Amino acid sequence: MGEFELIERVFARRAAAVPPRAGIALGIGDDCALLAAPPPETQLAVSTDMLVEGRHFFPEVAPNALGHKALAVNLSDLAAMGAEPLAFTLALALPPERARDADWLDAFADGLMALAQAYRCALIGGDTTAGPLAISITVFGYLPRGQALRRDGARAGDDLWVSGALGDARLALEALRNRIVLSPAQQAQARQRLERPTPRIALGQALRGVASSCIDLSDGLAGDLGHVLHASDVGARINADVVASLLQTPAPVTAQQRYAYTLAGGDDYELIFTAPPNRRAQVETAARQAATPVTRIGGITAMPGLALHDAAGRALAGSFAGFDHFA
Amino acid sequence: MGEFELIERVFARRAAAVPPRAGIALGIGDDCALLAAPPPETQLAVSTDMLVEGRHFFPEVAPNALGHKALAVNLSDLAAMGAEPLAFTLALALPPERARDADWLDAFADGLMALAQAYRCALIGGDTTAGPLAISITVFGYLPRGQALRRDGARAGDDLWVSGALGDARLALEALRNRIVLSPAQQAQARQRLERPTPRIALGQALRGVASSCIDLSDGLAGDLGHVLHASDVGARINADVVASLLQTPAPVTAQQRYAYTLAGGDDYELIFTAPPNRRAQVETAARQAATPVTRIGGITAMPGLALHDAAGRALAGSFAGFDHFA
């Protein structure tokens, strides 16, 4: 089966199942896709991510989960800006043995396109080549002009919030690396968070006009929050025990591990955002609308840097840098 | 040096050198870039491509040439639709030894951003990760609504045209694989075509309203033309000797090699397009405006399939399928 047949056969049927969008003038199949000009008061949000085997996922990952995650991490970037998903392109490097494996391809495409369909996000372009397994997606979404949730809007005095749960993905990773031992039930719960993250699309949109800044958590809370603090020229104070309580899986980990996984675990794909204290009710309303729990974990300070304290207010030392792909 | 510093240091300075565009509301540095809504009569063309080491380029390729080519092949897709370049995103998987090699990174970024600057195409987003060397670019361009040069517009009776030269990139590849021997001067000329293709942006725009269909040549004339014929439900007759004359490098190749390189060589990044015979003068005017030579190589037929004949009108047999990455 040739390259062109491959991409056509596996993706075309599933792509057609995504309901058509007014914004897409020409879909997959020509040199370029064409997006119609959106209303003048609209902006187009664009983000790109690449997942590489052995770095972002294990070779033995279930292909359905891999397809899901490849799109989910991109949708998470749209969520962090408050954008509504529109479309995506897919560039796929596949080892020849994968390209010949119809079961693997079908499962990968199923996982990817089920999530695409759930968010009405149309596959509008692609490129397939032989090579070490790598998946690069570029995603597009709509935003009302000027309403994007940016990294540079945090102000001293703002509350600091995070959505959902933290650290479970890292817990699963540690178990897969045989560094900790989990029961089958614990492992299943944690792996679900590692392999099938839920992009916080509804929450991101509900936070437009409410949050002062927002970022999604891919490399760990401490590291990703650092980007917000740097862009906004502020610091933050975090209650590390509140953060540590956001580990969902009941796992036999030490207090230090719990801090490390929740503060710097990576792969959480939750939103961390700031809002003035007088908007607490609005934040909680947005969370209810989006059916996504949120937790207030600290506040923004004028003094740069990230200060951690425990539930009793005692300062905690410790370096929790973001995950560095080249470290 | 960390991942974030890497991408920031190497690309930020060069990205800033690209003159600002009105269409870009927010550039690189947040979860998403933001494109302003273009005028209502405009469409946004989107295309994505991935280059993988060992498949699309040799490990020893000069990094400046690699950076150039990675963007050039994407701009070529915009050219094939007649679009005006606007912006691009870059996802980059780098082996750790490359990520630490400032000279390599600088040269790669120089090659990439020099071409970006030449076309005022802004780098608006990126992702860098460790992994086998792979470069995935998604490119954006403007088009007046309804004026895209599509694959499905070829009609029986149309002329068939091609821009520039053909087969020299394949000639260089054969020499690099030691399958043929070239003089240093011949090799240099052919390699220039392999490693530094010129996207036919000006020609594509000049052909709007003139050409009835268009595609860019990445996998070889016969294979890529096949996509046009299939989409347009037509066939074509080609004078293979005219095509063979488009090999520019004066090289000691057999007549069969010359046919093979020019008809199915791949990596040409020229435009092949159709237009009614009563637009020959307009095609030649467009070519002059774009300072890009064009050659009429045949015509479109109602009967499906691709028929080759020589200068004397004798039918030529031979299969010249497009390059298949998994073959």
XYZ file of C-alpha atoms in Angstrom:
654
model
C 0.000 0.000 0.000
C 1.437 3.360 -1.057
C 1.869 6.419 1.086
C -1.082 8.221 -0.452
C -3.458 5.293 -0.193
C -2.375 4.792 3.403
C -3.290 8.244 4.624
C -6.387 8.325 2.475
C -7.806 4.974 3.513
C -7.166 5.223 7.206
C -8.107 8.851 7.800
C -10.528 9.776 5.028
C -13.508 7.847 6.348
C -13.014 9.088 9.892
C -12.328 12.656 8.760
C -15.616 12.637 6.868
C -17.411 11.669 10.089
C -16.517 15.037 11.671
C -19.486 17.345 10.972
C -18.621 20.031 8.377
C -17.685 23.478 9.652
C -18.584 26.743 7.982
C -15.026 27.968 8.543
C -13.441 25.343 6.298
C -13.623 26.253 2.605
C -11.461 23.345 1.397
C -10.486 20.312 3.444
C -7.808 17.659 3.045
C -6.611 16.591 -0.427
C -5.010 19.552 -2.217
C -1.655 21.307 -1.758
C -3.254 23.476 0.938
C -6.483 23.515 2.911
C -8.452 26.773 2.841
C -9.962 28.433 5.893
C -12.670 31.013 5.276
C -12.064 34.456 6.756
C -13.739 34.406 10.185
C -15.929 37.323 11.328
C -13.822 40.499 11.747
C -14.150 40.398 15.540
C -12.532 36.947 15.593
C -8.920 35.842 15.823
C -7.465 32.504 14.823
C -5.410 30.745 17.518
C -2.623 28.472 16.208
C -0.458 26.006 18.121
C 1.920 23.186 17.195
C 3.341 20.225 19.120
C 5.426 17.179 18.277
C 5.362 13.824 20.082
C 8.330 11.480 19.595
C 8.497 7.778 20.492
C 10.706 7.061 23.477
C 10.455 10.662 24.619
C 6.752 11.438 24.935
C 5.429 7.880 24.862
C 6.626 4.301 25.163
C 6.885 2.125 22.030
C 4.310 -0.242 23.550
C 1.668 2.446 24.165
C -1.800 1.481 22.939
C -2.233 3.171 19.535
C -5.751 4.357 20.405
C -4.402 6.175 23.460
C -1.532 7.595 21.405
C -3.908 9.016 18.821
C -6.015 10.546 21.588
C -3.049 12.087 23.355
C -1.436 13.502 20.211
C -4.488 15.671 19.590
C -5.316 16.236 23.278
C -2.008 17.979 24.024
C -2.658 20.366 21.127
C -6.269 21.019 22.125
C -4.908 21.772 25.587
C -2.993 24.713 24.085
C -6.233 26.034 22.595
C -7.893 25.583 26.000
C -5.135 27.614 27.653
C -5.950 30.564 25.374
C -9.727 30.165 25.756
C -10.156 29.243 22.082
C -12.851 27.134 20.401
C -11.372 24.263 18.321
C -11.817 24.508 14.549
C -9.370 22.262 12.684
C -5.953 20.591 12.696
C -3.219 19.276 10.417
C -1.310 16.038 11.054
C 2.270 15.235 10.028
C 3.133 11.631 10.762
C 6.461 9.814 10.517
C 5.909 6.052 10.684
C 8.349 3.136 10.714
C 7.571 0.859 7.740
C 6.317 -1.913 10.053
C 3.717 0.487 11.495
C 2.729 1.729 8.052
C 1.915 -1.860 7.098
C 0.029 -2.621 10.323
C -3.626 -1.886 9.526
C -4.748 -2.718 13.078
C -2.280 -0.284 14.594
C -3.206 2.449 12.108
C -6.921 1.934 12.595
C -6.607 2.127 16.373
C -4.404 5.227 16.164
C -6.832 6.940 13.795
C -9.792 5.902 15.963
C -8.268 7.477 19.068
C -7.326 10.643 17.215
C -10.547 11.140 15.307
C -12.870 10.282 18.212
C -11.410 13.238 20.096
C -11.533 15.386 16.949
C -15.185 14.553 16.503
C -15.984 15.303 20.153
C -14.668 18.848 19.647
C -15.822 19.247 16.002
C -12.161 19.734 15.087
C -11.687 18.872 11.405
C -8.593 17.195 9.934
C -7.748 19.570 7.062
C -4.266 18.516 5.976
C -1.599 15.925 6.442
C 1.771 14.556 5.497
C 2.886 10.961 5.992
C 6.446 9.753 5.670
C 8.599 6.830 6.713
C 10.779 7.496 9.738
C 11.069 6.990 13.486
C 7.546 7.322 14.922
C 6.762 11.022 15.411
C 3.473 12.894 15.370
C 3.302 16.610 14.737
C -0.064 18.349 14.939
C -0.921 21.989 14.322
C -4.288 23.036 15.684
C -6.540 26.027 14.916
C -9.240 27.650 17.017
C -11.433 30.731 17.123
C -11.235 33.491 19.717
C -13.199 36.726 20.087
C -10.689 39.480 19.335
C -8.701 40.620 22.361
C -10.140 37.967 24.689
C -7.294 35.434 24.572
C -6.059 34.198 27.958
C -2.410 35.130 27.737
C 0.592 34.395 29.928
C 1.447 38.010 30.584
C -1.690 39.154 32.426
C -0.991 37.961 36.006
C -0.944 40.824 38.542
C 0.283 40.967 42.150
C -2.664 40.185 44.409
C -4.334 37.801 41.937
C -5.404 34.375 43.127
C -3.661 31.368 41.585
C -5.943 28.502 40.498
C -5.488 25.089 38.932
C -8.026 22.779 37.309
C -8.554 19.094 38.020
C -5.937 16.734 39.401
C -2.133 16.854 39.398
C 0.690 14.341 39.495
C -1.151 11.163 38.472
C 0.451 11.097 35.017
C 3.898 11.244 36.608
C 2.887 8.562 39.078
C 1.978 6.290 36.145
C 5.289 7.061 34.466
C 7.265 6.184 37.602
C 5.376 2.888 37.858
C 5.996 2.096 34.169
C 9.692 2.737 34.816
C 9.536 0.345 37.800
C 10.582 3.065 40.221
C 7.472 2.615 42.349
C 5.008 -0.240 42.732
C 1.269 0.300 42.304
C -1.654 -2.085 42.557
C -3.339 -2.882 39.219
C -6.259 -0.595 40.147
C -3.936 2.282 41.101
C -1.894 1.775 37.946
C -5.010 1.782 35.757
C -6.263 5.011 37.328
C -2.922 6.783 36.967
C -2.324 5.520 33.417
C -5.656 6.874 32.314
C -4.378 10.330 33.273
C -1.032 9.776 31.523
C -2.416 8.339 28.314
C -5.830 9.960 27.894
C -5.633 13.538 29.177
C -8.790 15.641 28.840
C -8.153 19.041 27.237
C -9.895 21.698 29.362
C -11.582 23.336 26.383
C -14.869 24.220 28.113
C -13.092 25.703 31.132
C -10.764 27.802 28.961
C -13.711 29.333 27.125
C -15.646 29.913 30.376
C -12.638 31.752 31.824
C -12.541 34.381 29.044
C -13.111 37.748 30.685
C -12.598 36.166 34.118
C -8.995 34.926 34.305
C -6.156 37.435 34.013
C -3.652 34.842 32.706
C -3.621 31.158 31.854
C -1.269 28.395 30.709
C -1.665 24.656 30.311
C 0.474 22.251 32.305
C 2.618 20.025 30.109
C 6.032 20.164 31.770
C 4.978 20.429 35.423
C 3.312 23.118 37.535
C 6.472 24.814 38.773
C 8.073 25.052 35.349
C 4.977 26.114 33.429
C 3.953 28.624 36.108
C 7.466 30.006 35.692
C 6.567 31.036 32.138
C 3.558 32.997 33.439
C 5.611 34.641 36.189
C 8.354 35.566 33.716
C 5.931 36.918 31.092
C 3.954 38.874 33.725
C 7.023 40.020 35.682
C 5.626 38.825 39.003
C 6.154 36.029 41.544
C 3.899 33.511 43.262
C 3.285 31.947 46.669
C 1.900 28.415 46.605
C 0.460 26.218 49.341
C 2.300 23.011 48.467
C 0.057 20.893 50.693
C -3.033 22.013 48.788
C -1.221 21.153 45.553
C -0.109 17.798 46.977
C -3.728 16.984 47.835
C -4.581 17.112 44.110
C -2.945 13.737 43.436
C -6.019 11.632 42.764
C -4.689 8.087 42.738
C -4.506 6.648 46.278
C -0.876 5.579 46.015
C 1.799 4.535 48.530
C 4.104 7.516 47.960
C 6.202 9.536 50.381
C 5.381 13.163 51.175
C 8.404 14.215 49.103
C 7.273 12.159 46.118
C 3.793 13.633 46.413
C 5.240 17.166 46.339
C 7.483 16.294 43.400
C 4.779 14.627 41.296
C 2.182 17.354 41.824
C 4.526 20.356 41.644
C 6.799 19.143 38.853
C 5.369 15.918 37.468
C 4.575 16.933 33.939
C 1.941 15.647 31.478
C -0.974 16.990 33.579
C -2.680 19.002 30.804
C -4.627 20.969 33.372
C -4.974 24.756 33.266
C -3.231 27.011 35.743
C -4.705 30.509 35.781
C -4.893 33.721 37.746
C -7.820 36.002 38.572
C -8.385 38.943 40.934
C -9.845 37.887 44.314
C -13.088 39.794 43.573
C -13.760 37.306 40.776
C -13.768 34.170 42.944
C -17.505 33.656 42.448
C -17.089 34.084 38.672
C -14.273 31.522 38.629
C -16.440 29.058 40.493
C -19.360 29.688 38.144
C -17.065 29.103 35.139
C -15.845 25.846 36.696
C -19.427 24.687 37.275
C -20.438 25.584 33.713
C -17.464 23.611 32.415
C -18.055 20.735 34.843
C -14.381 20.974 35.753
C -13.203 21.264 39.357
C -10.817 24.102 40.198
C -8.694 24.679 43.298
C -7.168 27.871 44.635
C -3.536 26.996 45.383
C -1.971 30.380 46.154
C -1.507 33.900 44.930
C 0.582 36.218 42.794
C 3.205 38.418 44.457
C 5.050 41.508 43.320
C 8.338 39.893 44.373
C 9.667 37.633 41.596
C 10.229 33.929 42.212
C 8.158 30.999 43.359
C 7.750 30.611 47.136
C 6.353 27.336 48.489
C 4.831 26.916 51.945
C 3.082 24.064 53.723
C -0.405 23.993 55.251
C 0.959 25.519 58.455
C 2.485 28.419 56.550
C 6.105 27.201 56.916
C 8.390 27.905 53.966
C 9.449 24.855 51.942
C 12.772 24.687 50.172
C 13.221 22.697 47.006
C 13.759 23.129 43.323
C 10.952 21.984 41.074
C 12.015 23.015 37.615
C 9.992 22.111 34.551
C 10.797 19.013 32.608
C 13.602 19.636 30.138
C 13.586 17.425 27.062
C 17.345 17.729 26.685
C 18.290 17.371 30.368
C 21.190 24.910 27.920
C 17.518 24.015 28.402
C 14.913 23.375 25.757
C 13.254 26.748 26.180
C 16.478 28.735 26.099
C 17.537 26.802 23.029
C 14.552 27.696 20.896
C 14.465 31.223 22.259
C 18.127 32.035 21.771
C 18.558 30.577 18.321
C 15.299 31.664 16.721
C 14.157 34.747 18.629
C 16.712 37.149 17.196
C 16.176 35.946 13.647
C 12.382 35.851 14.041
C 12.460 39.477 15.145
C 14.305 40.376 11.924
C 11.251 39.428 9.846
C 9.269 42.658 9.336
C 6.015 42.661 11.357
C 2.811 41.732 9.530
C -0.587 43.273 10.155
C -2.143 39.812 10.088
C -0.281 38.571 13.154
C -1.920 39.687 16.414
C 0.356 37.638 18.687
C 3.588 35.948 17.645
C 5.713 33.233 19.216
C 5.878 32.809 22.999
C 2.407 31.930 24.354
C 0.359 28.709 24.201
C -0.955 29.813 20.820
C -0.174 32.471 18.265
C -3.076 34.674 17.158
C -3.828 35.553 13.548
C -6.098 38.537 12.968
C -9.204 37.897 10.892
C -8.209 38.732 7.297
C -10.512 40.801 5.059
C -13.794 38.926 4.358
C -12.855 38.359 0.693
C -9.724 36.493 1.794
C -9.074 32.843 2.593
C -6.251 31.389 4.633
C -4.257 28.614 2.917
C -2.709 26.035 5.275
C -0.211 23.283 4.495
C 2.007 20.964 6.522
C 5.099 18.900 5.696
C 7.588 16.819 7.659
C 11.228 16.165 6.715
C 12.987 13.203 8.341
C 16.727 12.515 8.407
C 17.773 9.612 6.197
C 14.547 9.894 4.219
C 14.369 13.478 2.976
C 17.973 14.474 3.609
C 21.359 12.956 4.395
C 22.760 13.259 7.942
C 25.725 15.186 6.522
C 23.604 17.828 4.756
C 24.745 21.390 5.421
C 22.444 22.750 8.159
C 21.949 26.053 6.318
C 20.657 24.186 3.276
C 18.465 21.997 5.483
C 16.855 25.026 7.112
C 16.253 26.551 3.686
C 14.732 23.399 2.259
C 12.472 22.683 5.250
C 10.654 25.977 4.689
C 11.002 25.966 0.881
C 9.022 22.736 0.464
C 6.178 24.242 2.501
C 6.249 27.558 0.650
C 6.079 25.494 -2.531
C 2.650 24.239 -1.405
C 1.496 27.843 -0.962
C 2.875 28.623 -4.436
C 0.891 25.730 -5.908
C -2.351 27.296 -4.609
C -1.358 30.829 -5.672
C -1.189 32.024 -2.050
C 0.849 34.842 -0.524
C 2.994 33.654 2.442
C 2.028 34.992 5.875
C 3.479 32.869 8.678
C 4.643 29.420 9.771
C 5.070 27.185 12.806
C 8.081 24.922 13.366
C 8.162 21.633 15.287
C 11.694 20.327 15.616
C 12.952 16.997 16.974
C 16.702 17.176 17.571
C 19.202 14.559 18.734
C 20.888 15.830 21.923
C 24.234 16.258 20.130
C 22.575 18.635 17.651
C 20.753 20.504 20.427
C 24.152 21.211 22.006
C 25.818 22.217 18.743
C 25.426 25.988 18.562
C 27.143 26.188 15.156
C 24.766 23.656 13.645
C 21.718 25.362 15.177
C 22.830 28.809 14.057
C 23.388 27.631 10.492
C 20.049 25.810 10.425
C 18.212 28.863 11.758
C 20.083 31.127 9.323
C 19.002 29.056 6.333
C 15.424 28.851 7.540
C 14.963 32.459 8.559
C 16.722 33.953 5.525
C 14.067 32.348 3.339
C 11.326 33.380 5.802
C 12.543 36.959 5.652
C 12.692 36.937 1.850
C 8.970 36.085 1.768
C 7.957 38.083 4.896
C 6.814 34.797 6.408
C 6.810 35.118 10.209
C 7.718 32.334 12.645
C 4.699 32.391 14.988
C 5.022 29.189 16.988
C 7.253 26.268 17.716
C 7.947 23.125 19.643
C 11.368 21.619 20.257
C 12.004 18.147 21.585
C 14.766 15.566 21.728
C 14.457 12.798 19.155
C 15.690 11.605 15.775
C 16.146 14.698 13.585
C 12.775 15.662 12.093
C 11.395 19.016 11.013
C 7.670 19.646 10.717
C 6.484 23.003 9.403
C 2.946 24.280 8.952
C 2.672 27.308 6.716
C -0.073 29.923 6.273
C -0.830 32.187 3.328
C -3.502 34.552 2.037
C -5.648 33.985 -1.033
C -8.456 36.071 -2.554
C -11.625 34.038 -1.970
C -12.350 31.501 -4.700
C -9.085 32.137 -6.576
C -7.050 29.190 -5.277
C -5.302 27.109 -7.954
C -6.738 23.703 -7.208
C -5.960 20.222 -8.491
C -9.433 19.554 -9.792
C -9.733 22.256 -12.467
C -7.918 20.658 -15.431
C -10.146 20.278 -18.517
C -9.686 18.258 -21.729
C -8.036 20.498 -24.306
C -6.049 22.501 -21.725
C -2.327 22.979 -22.253
C 0.017 21.398 -19.734
C 2.865 23.610 -18.497
C 5.771 23.248 -16.110
C 8.008 25.898 -14.540
C 11.795 25.927 -14.443
C 14.027 22.862 -14.664
C 13.391 19.201 -13.906
C 15.462 16.226 -12.792
C 18.571 17.987 -11.481
C 17.684 17.219 -7.851
C 17.421 13.533 -8.685
C 20.684 13.725 -10.606
C 22.381 15.075 -7.481
C 20.834 12.334 -5.367
C 22.082 9.620 -7.740
C 25.582 11.104 -7.595
C 25.488 11.315 -3.784
C 24.491 7.637 -3.782
C 27.464 6.898 -6.081
C 25.221 5.549 -8.800
C 26.522 8.024 -11.356
C 29.703 10.086 -11.562
C 29.596 13.840 -12.044
C 32.354 16.416 -12.323
C 32.635 18.745 -9.321
C 31.009 21.548 -11.349
C 28.123 19.330 -12.452
C 27.661 18.039 -8.930
C 27.613 21.556 -7.497
C 24.988 22.679 -9.999
C 22.742 19.685 -9.385
C 23.122 19.813 -5.595
C 22.009 23.419 -5.562
C 18.717 22.251 -7.030
C 18.430 19.364 -4.537
C 19.315 21.336 -1.440
C 18.116 24.866 -2.134
C 14.898 24.687 -4.154
C 13.213 27.993 -4.972
C 9.505 28.043 -4.122
C 7.628 29.463 -7.132
C 5.631 31.919 -5.035
C 5.583 34.777 -7.569
C 4.556 32.475 -10.417
C 1.748 30.908 -8.375
C 0.275 34.320 -7.606
C 0.667 35.485 -11.217
C -1.211 32.377 -12.407
C -4.359 33.155 -10.370
C -7.194 33.623 -12.839
C -5.008 32.194 -15.624
C -4.256 28.545 -14.759
C -7.134 26.072 -14.495
C -5.245 23.740 -12.118
C -1.848 23.597 -10.423
C 0.269 21.342 -8.196
C 3.846 21.507 -7.022
C 6.321 18.774 -7.909
C 7.706 17.020 -4.862
C 7.471 13.333 -5.761
C 8.134 13.522 -9.506
C 6.215 14.882 -12.480
C 4.394 11.673 -13.414
C 3.220 10.936 -9.880
C 2.205 14.480 -8.954
C 0.495 15.064 -12.300
C -1.408 11.876 -11.516
C -3.038 13.657 -8.554
C -4.265 16.429 -10.888
C -5.557 13.951 -13.460
C -7.329 11.940 -10.768
C -8.886 15.002 -9.089
C -9.936 16.480 -12.454
C -11.047 13.131 -13.959
C -8.985 13.634 -17.126
C -5.822 12.287 -18.764
C -2.709 13.870 -20.259
C -0.395 13.541 -23.245
C 3.194 14.599 -22.652
C 6.095 15.167 -25.022
C 8.765 13.330 -23.049
C 11.581 14.800 -25.132
C 10.516 18.332 -24.225
C 10.419 17.260 -20.578
C 13.825 15.564 -20.900
C 15.277 18.812 -22.280
C 14.482 20.511 -18.952
C 17.376 18.791 -17.185
C 19.695 21.756 -16.680
C 22.947 20.175 -15.545
C 25.060 19.043 -18.519
C 25.562 15.499 -17.269
C 26.737 12.223 -18.863
C 23.418 10.377 -18.540
C 21.696 7.955 -20.876
C 18.462 8.872 -22.647
C 16.577 6.508 -20.312
C 18.103 8.141 -17.221
C 17.204 11.549 -18.580
C 13.583 10.474 -19.046
C 13.487 8.901 -15.584
C 15.028 11.883 -13.753
C 12.856 14.499 -15.424
C 9.589 12.518 -15.487
C 9.856 10.864 -12.082
C 12.877 12.284 -10.309
C 11.255 13.973 -7.347
C 12.333 16.986 -5.270
C 11.875 19.422 -8.169
C 9.573 21.905 -6.366
C 8.467 23.351 -9.668
C 4.826 24.038 -10.545
C 2.938 21.970 -13.061
C -0.235 23.667 -14.228
C -2.917 23.660 -16.909
C -4.545 26.514 -18.827
C -6.801 26.763 -21.883
C -4.875 27.300 -25.148
C -6.427 30.767 -25.560
C -4.520 31.864 -22.457
C -1.013 31.100 -23.774
C -0.140 34.787 -23.946
C -1.408 35.299 -20.391
C 0.674 32.355 -19.148
C 3.751 33.827 -20.801
C 3.032 37.245 -19.307
C 2.647 35.680 -15.842
C 5.956 33.851 -16.290
C 7.702 37.085 -17.317
C 6.201 38.976 -14.358
C 7.430 36.238 -12.035
C 10.818 36.020 -13.788
C 10.280 32.244 -13.947
C 10.628 30.312 -17.204
C 7.719 28.034 -18.170
C 7.533 25.312 -20.820
C 4.517 23.780 -22.531
C 5.040 20.023 -22.286
C 1.726 18.612 -23.505
C -2.004 18.746 -23.053
C -4.988 17.407 -21.143
C -7.114 14.665 -22.710
C -10.604 13.394 -21.980
C -9.255 9.846 -21.903
C -7.835 9.001 -18.463
C -4.194 8.014 -18.044
C -0.840 9.504 -18.890
C 0.405 8.987 -22.466
C 4.045 9.762 -23.268
C 5.400 10.394 -26.742
C 8.782 11.426 -28.126
C 9.642 14.445 -30.262
C 8.674 12.502 -33.397
C 5.245 11.709 -31.949
C 6.026 8.024 -31.272
C 4.384 6.557 -28.158
C 6.785 5.742 -25.299
C 6.134 2.895 -22.892
C 7.326 3.053 -19.319
C 6.031 3.419 -15.823
C 7.041 6.561 -13.990
C 5.159 6.403 -10.719
C 5.644 9.009 -8.014
C 8.108 8.443 -5.263
C 6.575 6.354 -2.480
C 8.076 6.891 0.956
C 7.216 3.357 2.002
C 8.207 1.588 -1.229
